XYZ file of C-alpha atoms in Angstrom:
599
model
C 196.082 91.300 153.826
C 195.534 91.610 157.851
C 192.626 89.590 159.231
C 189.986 91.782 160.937
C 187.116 90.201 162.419
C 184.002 92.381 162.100
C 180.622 91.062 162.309
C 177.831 91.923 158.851
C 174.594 91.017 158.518
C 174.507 88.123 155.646
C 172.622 90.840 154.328
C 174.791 93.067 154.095
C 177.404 91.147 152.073
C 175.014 92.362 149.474
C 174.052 95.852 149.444
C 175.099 98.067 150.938
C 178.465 96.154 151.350
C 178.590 94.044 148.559
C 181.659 93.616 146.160
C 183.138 97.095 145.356
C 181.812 98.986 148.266
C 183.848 100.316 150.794
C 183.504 99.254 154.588
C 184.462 101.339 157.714
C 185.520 98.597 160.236
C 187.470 100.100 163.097
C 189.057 103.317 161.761
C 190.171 100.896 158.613
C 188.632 101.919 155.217
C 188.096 98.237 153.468
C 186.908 97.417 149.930
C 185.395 93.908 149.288
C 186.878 91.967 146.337
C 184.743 90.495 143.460
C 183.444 86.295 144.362
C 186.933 85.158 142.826
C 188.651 85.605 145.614
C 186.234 83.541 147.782
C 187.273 79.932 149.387
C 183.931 78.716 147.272
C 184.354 75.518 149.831
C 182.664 77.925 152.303
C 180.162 79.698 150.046
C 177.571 77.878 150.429
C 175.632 77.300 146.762
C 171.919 78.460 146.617
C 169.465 76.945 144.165
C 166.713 79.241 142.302
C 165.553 78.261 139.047
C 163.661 81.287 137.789
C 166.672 83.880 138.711
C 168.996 82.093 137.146
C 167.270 81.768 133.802
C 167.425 85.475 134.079
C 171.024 85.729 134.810
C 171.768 82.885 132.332
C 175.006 80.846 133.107
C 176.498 80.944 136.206
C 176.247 80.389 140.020
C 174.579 81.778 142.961
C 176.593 81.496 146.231
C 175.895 82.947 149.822
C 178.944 84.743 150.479
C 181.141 82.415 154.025
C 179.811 83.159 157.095
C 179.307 82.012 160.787
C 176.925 81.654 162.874
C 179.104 81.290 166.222
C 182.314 83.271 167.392
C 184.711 83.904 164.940
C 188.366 81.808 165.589
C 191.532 82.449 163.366
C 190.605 79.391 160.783
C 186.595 80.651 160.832
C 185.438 81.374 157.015
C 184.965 84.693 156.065
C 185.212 87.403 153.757
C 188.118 88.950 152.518
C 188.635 92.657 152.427
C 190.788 95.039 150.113
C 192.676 97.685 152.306
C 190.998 101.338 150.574
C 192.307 103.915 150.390
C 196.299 103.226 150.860
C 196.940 106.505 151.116
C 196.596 107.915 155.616
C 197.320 110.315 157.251
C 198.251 110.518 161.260
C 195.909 112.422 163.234
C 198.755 113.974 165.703
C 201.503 114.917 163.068
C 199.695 114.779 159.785
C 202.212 112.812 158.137
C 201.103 111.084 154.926
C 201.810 107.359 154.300
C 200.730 104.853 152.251
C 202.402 101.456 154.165
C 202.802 100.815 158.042
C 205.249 99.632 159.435
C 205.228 95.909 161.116
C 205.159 95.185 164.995
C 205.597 91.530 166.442
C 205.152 90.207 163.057
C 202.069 92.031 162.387
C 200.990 95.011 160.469
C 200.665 98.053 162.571
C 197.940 101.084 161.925
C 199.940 103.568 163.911
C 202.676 106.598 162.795
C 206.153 106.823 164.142
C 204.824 109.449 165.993
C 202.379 107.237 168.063
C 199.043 108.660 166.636
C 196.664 106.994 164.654
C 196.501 106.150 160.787
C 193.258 107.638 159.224
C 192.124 106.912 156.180
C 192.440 110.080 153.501
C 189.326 111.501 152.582
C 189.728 112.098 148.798
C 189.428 108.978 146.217
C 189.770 109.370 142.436
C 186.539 107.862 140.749
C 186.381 107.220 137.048
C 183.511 109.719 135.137
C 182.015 106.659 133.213
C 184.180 104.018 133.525
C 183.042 102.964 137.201
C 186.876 102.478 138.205
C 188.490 104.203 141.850
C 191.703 104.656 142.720
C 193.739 106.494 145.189
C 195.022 110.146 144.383
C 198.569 110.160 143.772
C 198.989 112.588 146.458
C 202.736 112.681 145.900
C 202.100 113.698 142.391
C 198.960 116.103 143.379
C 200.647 117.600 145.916
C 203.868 118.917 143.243
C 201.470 120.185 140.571
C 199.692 123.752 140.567
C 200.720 127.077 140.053
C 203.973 126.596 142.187
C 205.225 123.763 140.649
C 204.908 125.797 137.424
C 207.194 128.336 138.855
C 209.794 126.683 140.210
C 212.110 124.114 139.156
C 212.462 122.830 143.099
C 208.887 122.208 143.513
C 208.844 120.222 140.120
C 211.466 118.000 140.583
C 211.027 117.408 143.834
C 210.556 113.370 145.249
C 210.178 113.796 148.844
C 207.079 111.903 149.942
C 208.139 111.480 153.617
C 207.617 114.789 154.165
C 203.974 115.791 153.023
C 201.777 116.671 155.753
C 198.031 116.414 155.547
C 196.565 119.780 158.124
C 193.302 121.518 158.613
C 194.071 124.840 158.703
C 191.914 126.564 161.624
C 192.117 130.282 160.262
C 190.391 129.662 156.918
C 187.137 128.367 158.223
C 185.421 125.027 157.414
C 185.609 124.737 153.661
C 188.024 122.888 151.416
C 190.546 125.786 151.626
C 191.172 124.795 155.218
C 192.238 121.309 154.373
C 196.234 121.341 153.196
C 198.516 119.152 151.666
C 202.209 120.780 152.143
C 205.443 119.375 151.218
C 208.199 120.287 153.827
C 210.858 119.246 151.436
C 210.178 121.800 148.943
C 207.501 124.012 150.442
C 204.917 123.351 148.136
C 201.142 123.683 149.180
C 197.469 122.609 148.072
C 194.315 123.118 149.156
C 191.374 120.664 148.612
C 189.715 123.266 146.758
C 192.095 123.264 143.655
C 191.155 119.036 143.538
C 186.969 119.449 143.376
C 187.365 121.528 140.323
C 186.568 120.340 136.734
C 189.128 118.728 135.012
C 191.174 119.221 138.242
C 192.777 116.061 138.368
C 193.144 115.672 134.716
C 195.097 118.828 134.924
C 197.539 117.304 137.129
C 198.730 114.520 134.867
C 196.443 112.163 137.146
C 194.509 109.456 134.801
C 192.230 106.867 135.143
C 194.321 102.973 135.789
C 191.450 101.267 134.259
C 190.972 99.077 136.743
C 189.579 98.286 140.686
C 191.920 98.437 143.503
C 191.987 94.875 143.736
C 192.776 93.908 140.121
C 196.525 93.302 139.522
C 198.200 96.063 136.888
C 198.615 93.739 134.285
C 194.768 92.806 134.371
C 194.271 95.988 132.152
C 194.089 95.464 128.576
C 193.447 99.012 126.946
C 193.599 102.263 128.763
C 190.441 103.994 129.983
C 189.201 107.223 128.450
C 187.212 108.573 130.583
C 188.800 111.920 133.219
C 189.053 110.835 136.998
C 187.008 113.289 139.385
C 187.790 113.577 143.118
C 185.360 112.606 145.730
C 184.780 111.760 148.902
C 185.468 108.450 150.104
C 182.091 108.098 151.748
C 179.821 109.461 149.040
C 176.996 107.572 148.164
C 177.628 107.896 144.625
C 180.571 105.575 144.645
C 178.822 102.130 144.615
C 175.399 102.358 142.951
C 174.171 98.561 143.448
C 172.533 96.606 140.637
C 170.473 93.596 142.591
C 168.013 91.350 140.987
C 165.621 89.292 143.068
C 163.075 86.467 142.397
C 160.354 84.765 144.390
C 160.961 81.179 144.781
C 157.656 80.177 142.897
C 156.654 77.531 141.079
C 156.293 78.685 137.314
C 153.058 78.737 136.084
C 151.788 78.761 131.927
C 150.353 82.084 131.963
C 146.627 82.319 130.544
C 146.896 83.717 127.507
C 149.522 80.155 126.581
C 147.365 77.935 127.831
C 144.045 79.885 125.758
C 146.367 79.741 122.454
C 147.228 75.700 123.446
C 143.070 75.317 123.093
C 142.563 77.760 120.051
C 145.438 75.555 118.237
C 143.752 72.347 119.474
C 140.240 73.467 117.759
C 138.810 71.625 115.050
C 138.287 74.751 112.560
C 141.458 76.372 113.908
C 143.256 75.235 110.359
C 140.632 76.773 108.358
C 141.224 80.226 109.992
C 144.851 79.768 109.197
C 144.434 78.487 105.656
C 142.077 82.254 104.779
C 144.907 84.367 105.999
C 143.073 87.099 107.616
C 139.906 86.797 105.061
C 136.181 87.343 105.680
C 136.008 83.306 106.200
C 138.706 83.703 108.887
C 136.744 86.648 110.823
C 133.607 84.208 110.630
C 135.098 81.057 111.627
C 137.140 82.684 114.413
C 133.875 84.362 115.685
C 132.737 80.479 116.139
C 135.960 79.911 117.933
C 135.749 82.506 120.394
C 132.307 81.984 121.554
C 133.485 78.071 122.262
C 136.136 78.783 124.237
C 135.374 81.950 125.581
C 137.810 84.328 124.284
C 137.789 87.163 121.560
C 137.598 86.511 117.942
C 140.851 89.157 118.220
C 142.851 86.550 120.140
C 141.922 83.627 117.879
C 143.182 85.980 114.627
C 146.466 86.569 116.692
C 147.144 83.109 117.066
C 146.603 82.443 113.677
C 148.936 84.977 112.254
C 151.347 83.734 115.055
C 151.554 87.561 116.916
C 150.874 86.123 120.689
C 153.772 86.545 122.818
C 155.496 83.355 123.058
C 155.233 81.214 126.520
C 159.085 80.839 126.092
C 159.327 84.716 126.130
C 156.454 85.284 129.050
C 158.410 82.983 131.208
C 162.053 85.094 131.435
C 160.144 87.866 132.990
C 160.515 86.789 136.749
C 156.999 88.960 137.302
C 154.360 86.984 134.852
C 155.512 83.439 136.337
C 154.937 85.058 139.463
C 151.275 86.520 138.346
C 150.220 83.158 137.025
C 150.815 81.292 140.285
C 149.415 83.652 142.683
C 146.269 83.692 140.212
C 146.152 79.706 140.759
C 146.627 80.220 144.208
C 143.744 82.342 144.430
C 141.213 80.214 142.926
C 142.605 77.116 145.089
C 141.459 78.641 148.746
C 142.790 77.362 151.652
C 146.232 75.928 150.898
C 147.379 72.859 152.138
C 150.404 72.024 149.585
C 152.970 73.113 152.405
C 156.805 74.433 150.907
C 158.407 77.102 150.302
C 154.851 79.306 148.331
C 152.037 79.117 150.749
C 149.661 81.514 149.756
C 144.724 80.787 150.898
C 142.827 82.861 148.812
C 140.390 84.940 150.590
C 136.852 85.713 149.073
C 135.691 89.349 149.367
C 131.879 87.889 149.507
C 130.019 88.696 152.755
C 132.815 91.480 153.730
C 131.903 94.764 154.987
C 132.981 98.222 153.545
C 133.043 100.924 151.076
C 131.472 99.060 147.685
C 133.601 101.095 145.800
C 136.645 99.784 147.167
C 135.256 95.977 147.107
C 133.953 96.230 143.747
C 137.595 97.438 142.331
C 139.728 94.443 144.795
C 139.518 91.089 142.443
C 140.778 88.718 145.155
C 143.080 88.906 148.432
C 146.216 85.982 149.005
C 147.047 85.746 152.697
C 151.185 84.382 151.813
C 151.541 82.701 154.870
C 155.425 81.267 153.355
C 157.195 82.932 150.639
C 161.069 82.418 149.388
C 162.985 85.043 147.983
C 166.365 84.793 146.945
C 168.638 87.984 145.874
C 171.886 88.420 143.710
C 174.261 90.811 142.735
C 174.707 91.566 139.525
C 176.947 94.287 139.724
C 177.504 97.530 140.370
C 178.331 101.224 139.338
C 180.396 104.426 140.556
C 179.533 108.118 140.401
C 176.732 108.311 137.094
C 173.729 105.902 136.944
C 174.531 105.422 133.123
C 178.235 104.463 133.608
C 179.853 100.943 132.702
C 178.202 98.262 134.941
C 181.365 96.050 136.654
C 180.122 92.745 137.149
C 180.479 90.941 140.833
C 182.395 88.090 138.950
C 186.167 89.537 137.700
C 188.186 86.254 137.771
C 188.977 84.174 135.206
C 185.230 82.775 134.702
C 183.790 85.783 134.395
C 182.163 85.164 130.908
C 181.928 81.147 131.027
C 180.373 80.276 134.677
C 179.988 83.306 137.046
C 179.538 83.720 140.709
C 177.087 85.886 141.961
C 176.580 86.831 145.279
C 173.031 86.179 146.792
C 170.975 85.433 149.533
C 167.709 83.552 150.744
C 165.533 84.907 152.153
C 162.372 83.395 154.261
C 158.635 85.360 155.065
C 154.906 86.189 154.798
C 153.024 88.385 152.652
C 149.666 89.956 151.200
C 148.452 89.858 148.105
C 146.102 91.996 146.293
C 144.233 91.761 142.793
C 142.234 94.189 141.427
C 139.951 94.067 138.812
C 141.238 94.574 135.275
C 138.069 95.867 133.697
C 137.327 98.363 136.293
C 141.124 99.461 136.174
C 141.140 99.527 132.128
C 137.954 101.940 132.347
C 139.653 103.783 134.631
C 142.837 104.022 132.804
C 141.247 105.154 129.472
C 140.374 108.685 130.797
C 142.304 111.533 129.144
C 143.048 113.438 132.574
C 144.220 110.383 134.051
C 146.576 109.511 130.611
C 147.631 113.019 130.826
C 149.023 113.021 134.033
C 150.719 109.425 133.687
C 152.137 111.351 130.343
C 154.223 113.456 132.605
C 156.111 111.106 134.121
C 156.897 109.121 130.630
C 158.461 111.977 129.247
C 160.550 112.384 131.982
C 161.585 108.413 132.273
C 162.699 109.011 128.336
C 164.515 112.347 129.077
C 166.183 110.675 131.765
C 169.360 108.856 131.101
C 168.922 106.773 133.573
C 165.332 106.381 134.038
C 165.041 103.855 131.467
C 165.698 101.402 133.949
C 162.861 101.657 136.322
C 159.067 100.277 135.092
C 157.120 102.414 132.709
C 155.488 104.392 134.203
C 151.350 103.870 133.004
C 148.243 104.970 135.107
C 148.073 101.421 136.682
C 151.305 101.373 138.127
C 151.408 105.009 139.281
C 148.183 104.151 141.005
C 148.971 100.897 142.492
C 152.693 101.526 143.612
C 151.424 105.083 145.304
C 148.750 102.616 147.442
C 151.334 99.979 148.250
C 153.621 102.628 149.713
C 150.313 104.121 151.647
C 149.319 100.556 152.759
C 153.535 100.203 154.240
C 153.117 103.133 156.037
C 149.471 102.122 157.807
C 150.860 98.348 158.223
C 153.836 99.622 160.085
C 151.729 100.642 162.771
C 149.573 97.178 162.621
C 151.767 94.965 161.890
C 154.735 94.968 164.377
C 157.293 95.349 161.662
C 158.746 98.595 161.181
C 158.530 99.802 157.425
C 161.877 99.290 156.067
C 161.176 95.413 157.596
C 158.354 95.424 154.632
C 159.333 95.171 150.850
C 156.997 95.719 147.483
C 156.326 93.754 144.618
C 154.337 95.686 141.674
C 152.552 93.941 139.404
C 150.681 96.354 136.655
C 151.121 95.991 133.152
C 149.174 96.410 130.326
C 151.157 95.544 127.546
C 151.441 91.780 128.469
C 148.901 89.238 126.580
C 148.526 88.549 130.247
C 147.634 92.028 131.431
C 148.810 92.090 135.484
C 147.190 94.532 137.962
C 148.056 93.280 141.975
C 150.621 94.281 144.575
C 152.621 92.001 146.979
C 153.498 93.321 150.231
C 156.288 91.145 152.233
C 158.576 90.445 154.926
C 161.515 88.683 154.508
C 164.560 87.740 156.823
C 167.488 86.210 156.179
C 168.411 85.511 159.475
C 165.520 83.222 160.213
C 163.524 80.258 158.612
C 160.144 82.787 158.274
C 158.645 85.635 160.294
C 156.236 85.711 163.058
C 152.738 85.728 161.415
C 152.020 89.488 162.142
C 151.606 90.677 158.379
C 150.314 87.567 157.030
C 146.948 87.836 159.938
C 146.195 91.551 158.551
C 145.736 89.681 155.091
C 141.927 88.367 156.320
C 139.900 90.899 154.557
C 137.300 91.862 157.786
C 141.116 93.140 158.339
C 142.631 94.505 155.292
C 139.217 96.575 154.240
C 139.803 98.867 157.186
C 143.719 99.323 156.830
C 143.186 99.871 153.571
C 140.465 102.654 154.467
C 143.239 104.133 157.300
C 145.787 104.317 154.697
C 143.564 106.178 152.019
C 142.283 108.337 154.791
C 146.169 109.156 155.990
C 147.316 110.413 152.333
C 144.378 112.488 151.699
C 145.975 115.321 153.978
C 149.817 115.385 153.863
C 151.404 117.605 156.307
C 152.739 119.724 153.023
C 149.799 120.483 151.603
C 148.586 122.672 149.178
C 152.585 122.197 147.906
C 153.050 118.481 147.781
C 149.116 117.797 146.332
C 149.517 120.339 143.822
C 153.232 120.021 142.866
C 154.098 117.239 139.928
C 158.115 117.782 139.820
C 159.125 116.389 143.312
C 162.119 113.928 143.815
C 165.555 113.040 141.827
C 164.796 113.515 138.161
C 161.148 115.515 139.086
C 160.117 111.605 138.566
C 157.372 111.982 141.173
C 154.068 114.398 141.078
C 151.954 114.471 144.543
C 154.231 112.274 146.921
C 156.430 113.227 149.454
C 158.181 112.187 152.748
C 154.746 113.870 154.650
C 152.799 111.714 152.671
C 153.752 108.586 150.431
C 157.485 108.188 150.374
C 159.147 104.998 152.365
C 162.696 103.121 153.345
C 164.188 103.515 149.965
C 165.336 99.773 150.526
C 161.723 98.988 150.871
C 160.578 100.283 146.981
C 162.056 98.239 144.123
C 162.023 101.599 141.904
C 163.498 103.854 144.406
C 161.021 105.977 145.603
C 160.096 107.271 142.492
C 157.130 106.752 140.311
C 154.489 107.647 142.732
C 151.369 110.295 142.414
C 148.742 110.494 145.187
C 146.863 112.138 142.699
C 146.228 108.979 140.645
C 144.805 107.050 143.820
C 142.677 109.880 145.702
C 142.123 112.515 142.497
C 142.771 116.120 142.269
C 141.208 118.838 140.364
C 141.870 117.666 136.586
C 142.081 113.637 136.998
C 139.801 111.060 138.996
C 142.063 108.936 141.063
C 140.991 105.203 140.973
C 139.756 105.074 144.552
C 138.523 108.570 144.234
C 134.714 107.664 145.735
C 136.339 105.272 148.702
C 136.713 108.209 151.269
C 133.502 110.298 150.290
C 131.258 107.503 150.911
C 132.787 106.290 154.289
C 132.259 109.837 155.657
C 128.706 109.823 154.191
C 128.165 106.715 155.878
């Protein structure tokens, strides 16, 4: 390896540069290694509870870094040279090594000109493994090597030239690989085609460019496909991130603690579901204020376990911001800061008051993110995990970062939602997109896809795009954080919008001001008032296949649609239908805009 110093964002150690991805850094094409080749005495260990109970065993590190000018013994990260395979600008000349010059490696041909990286990698269909094209091999193959005996024993890689041939246009025809020892020639177009490469006697190694040879265990199965060496498709990033919250015992724990604790609890046990249960459970309910359906689940022990309600990062997270929001102003200091604002006294639309439970000005909120791992060329191929050394399955490192900022929290109010929810035109339409999540291959991944969260991830994109303007952060600076499920005993139904830097201990208090409600009300008006028209309208308001995998109805870039890096499902998921209503369903803040312009 050659040291280059390049400067990254700590950020960008993990996506979009994280381990497997490859790096443009001065005309070199670089790969970066899995976390066991890291000097962990300059990986700095981070500490967050919650994500690691997630991950299970294992590690979180911040990959080395500096914060002054880089000197030959500063910590960094190391780099896997990807592809080997150049080719000189001036005489085309393929080459896989340089030559040395005063002791170091040299990115230059004999020629003089430049070394440029080839623009063809072999990627694994479903394996998530790359490798370099054998262009030696490639380049003797095809109908002439079937023809003659010279081209197919031929061994003379100093002599294939890489050209772009100018009288056959600007498609892959133009671009040539010849061989001047034999003759032979290839376009590009003869490598993109199916089975192409499989054709050609070229298989998948089973392995990433970094791994030794003798790190493979069984050969891989799967056919190699050529593709470009920048396509987005060849490092699909699988991050996982947590909010650096105290946990809280969700409600519905806490209710079945109290319900176990009752005097006449054992008797509704001991009758098994029998008319003396329904009776005595009726008593227990109106004592502690709670359904005689709740105590009954107790009792036949069906309540989701606190044990259970605790690995999902999200319902920790909903119980504290619900304490939080009952506590007011918040003096506890930390790394969760969050005053509860009262809607009482604040002017507006009543029907957007009466459906907001509570607002959370976060003025300090840590978030800490890790790489899991990632994939190559199909969503549903074999995830490679960020750890490949020799404690991969005992004690892994993953890469991650902190992450320091302010936020707004909003709660809305669960029986108003439910109501809402319950409507056949509105079930209907959320139907659409859960058929398409299960059709999907993929899809499975992302959140289901019920009214609530439609409704309230569509409005947390709207309220991005109106607190760009407010706020003095640009919208890819702010991220998401949907909370809308119905399924939990602890049904959720709030959104967290955020800033977070990792570059700085917090932010500068411009998001977290626009959380006071005489504030919010109006943005949140603005941002209702900007989707109802969307500069592609009739299409976009009456379409329901829009984006990859048609997995969005009414949204669009005119209209709903933000930084990808700024949605934690993608941009996907999202109906402006759902939120404003259309001519079959009644969106849930479907009255907001008719009674401001009344008014």
């Amino acid at each position: 390896m050659e040291k280059i110093r390049h400067d990254l964002r700590l950020s960008e150690t993990i996506s979009p540069f994280g381990v497997g991805a490859i790096v443009d850094v001065r005309g070199e094409s670089l790969m970066a290694p899995d976390t066991s080749w890291w000097d962990k005495k300059f990986a700095q260990e981070i500490s967050c509870e919650r994500l690691m109970a997630r991950l299970g065993a294992g590690v979180l590190r911040q990959p080395p870094t500096h914060a002054s000018r880089a000197s030959k013994n500063t910590p960094a990260l190391l780099y896997w040279r990807f592809p080997a395979w150049r080719f000189c600008e001036r005489c085309g000349k393929l080459s896989i090594l340089t030559g040395k010059k005063k002791g170091k490696w040299e990115n230059a041909c004999e020629c003089g000109g430049y070394l440029v990286p080839m623009r063809y990698v072999a990627v694994c269909e479903k394996g998530s493994h790359v490798q370099d094209i054998n262009w030696v091999k490639w380049a003797h193959r095809g109908h002439g090597a079937r023809t003659s005996e010279k081209v197919r024993h031929c061994h003379d890689y100093k002599s294939l030239r890489f050209r772009k041939l100018a009288n056959r246009g600007e498609g892959l025809a133009s671009l040539v690989v010849t061989c001047h020892g034999c003759g032979n020639a290839r376009t590009f177009a003869e490598l993109v085609t199916k089975g192409a490469l499989q054709r050609d006697g070229l298989y998948c190694a089973g392995r990433q460019p970094w791994e030794p040879e003798g790190s493979v265990k069984k050969p891989c199965p799967h056919e190699l496909i050529a593709v470009q060496r920048g396509a987005t498709g060849n490092y699909m990033v699988e991050r996982i991130s947590a909010l650096d919250i105290p946990e809280e015992r969700p409600q519905s724990a806490e209710a079945a603690d109290k319900i176990r604790g009752h005097v006449y609890f054992e008797k509704v046990v001991t009758d098994n579901g029998g008319p003396q249960a329904e009776m005595v459970a009726g008593w227990i309910a109106d004592e502690l204020g709670v359904t005689p359906e709740t105590v009954l689940a107790v009792a036949a022990g069906e309540e989701t376990s606190a044990d259970e309600m605790l690995l999902d990062l999200k319902d920790g997270e909903w119980a504290a911001f619900l304490k939080k929001l009952g506590s007011g102003r918040d003096r506890t200091g930390g790394d969760f800061v969050v005053d509860g604002r009262s809607l009482e006294g604040c002017s507006g639309p009543q029907n957007l008051l009466d459906k907001i439970d509570g607002i959370g000005q976060v003025r300090r909120v840590r978030e800490v993110r890790a790489l899991r791992g990632f994939r190559r060329h199909d969503a549903d191929a074999v995830l490679i995990p960020s750890d490949l050394g020799p404690d991969r399955w005992r004690w892994p490192t993953y890469p991650a970062i902190e992450l320091f900022g302010e936020g707004i929290f909003l709660r809305f109010d669960e029986e108003k939602l439910a109501a809402w929810e319950t409507q056949p035109g509105v079930q209907a339409r959320a139907g659409i997109l859960k058929k398409r999540r299960i059709e999907s291959s993929w899809a499975g991944r992302l959140d289901v896809p019920e009214p609530r969260y439609i409704a309230l991830h569509t409005l947390a994109h709207l309220l991005i795009r109106r607190l760009a303007f407010a706020s003095g952060y640009a919208s890819a600076s702010l991220q998401e954080r949907i909370y809308a499920n119905s399924d939990r005993a602890d049904k959720t139904a709030g959104i967290l919008i955020y800033t977070a830097a990792g570059d700085a201990q917090g932010t500068l208090g411009g998001l977290v001001r626009l959380g006071d409600p005489g504030k919010l009300i109006p943005l949140l008006v603005s941002a209702l008032d900007d989707a109802d028209f969307c500069s592609n309208d009739p299409v976009c308001i009456e379409s329901d296949r829009q984006k990859a995998s048609q997995l969005n109805l009414s949204a669009c870039h005119g209209c709903a649609l933000v930084s990808e890096t700024s949605c934690e499902s993608g941009n996907r998921l999202l109906d402006r239908q759902l939120v404003l209503g259309g001519s079959d369903v009644t969106g849930l803040l479907d009255d907001v805009l008719t009674e401001v312009r009344r008014s």
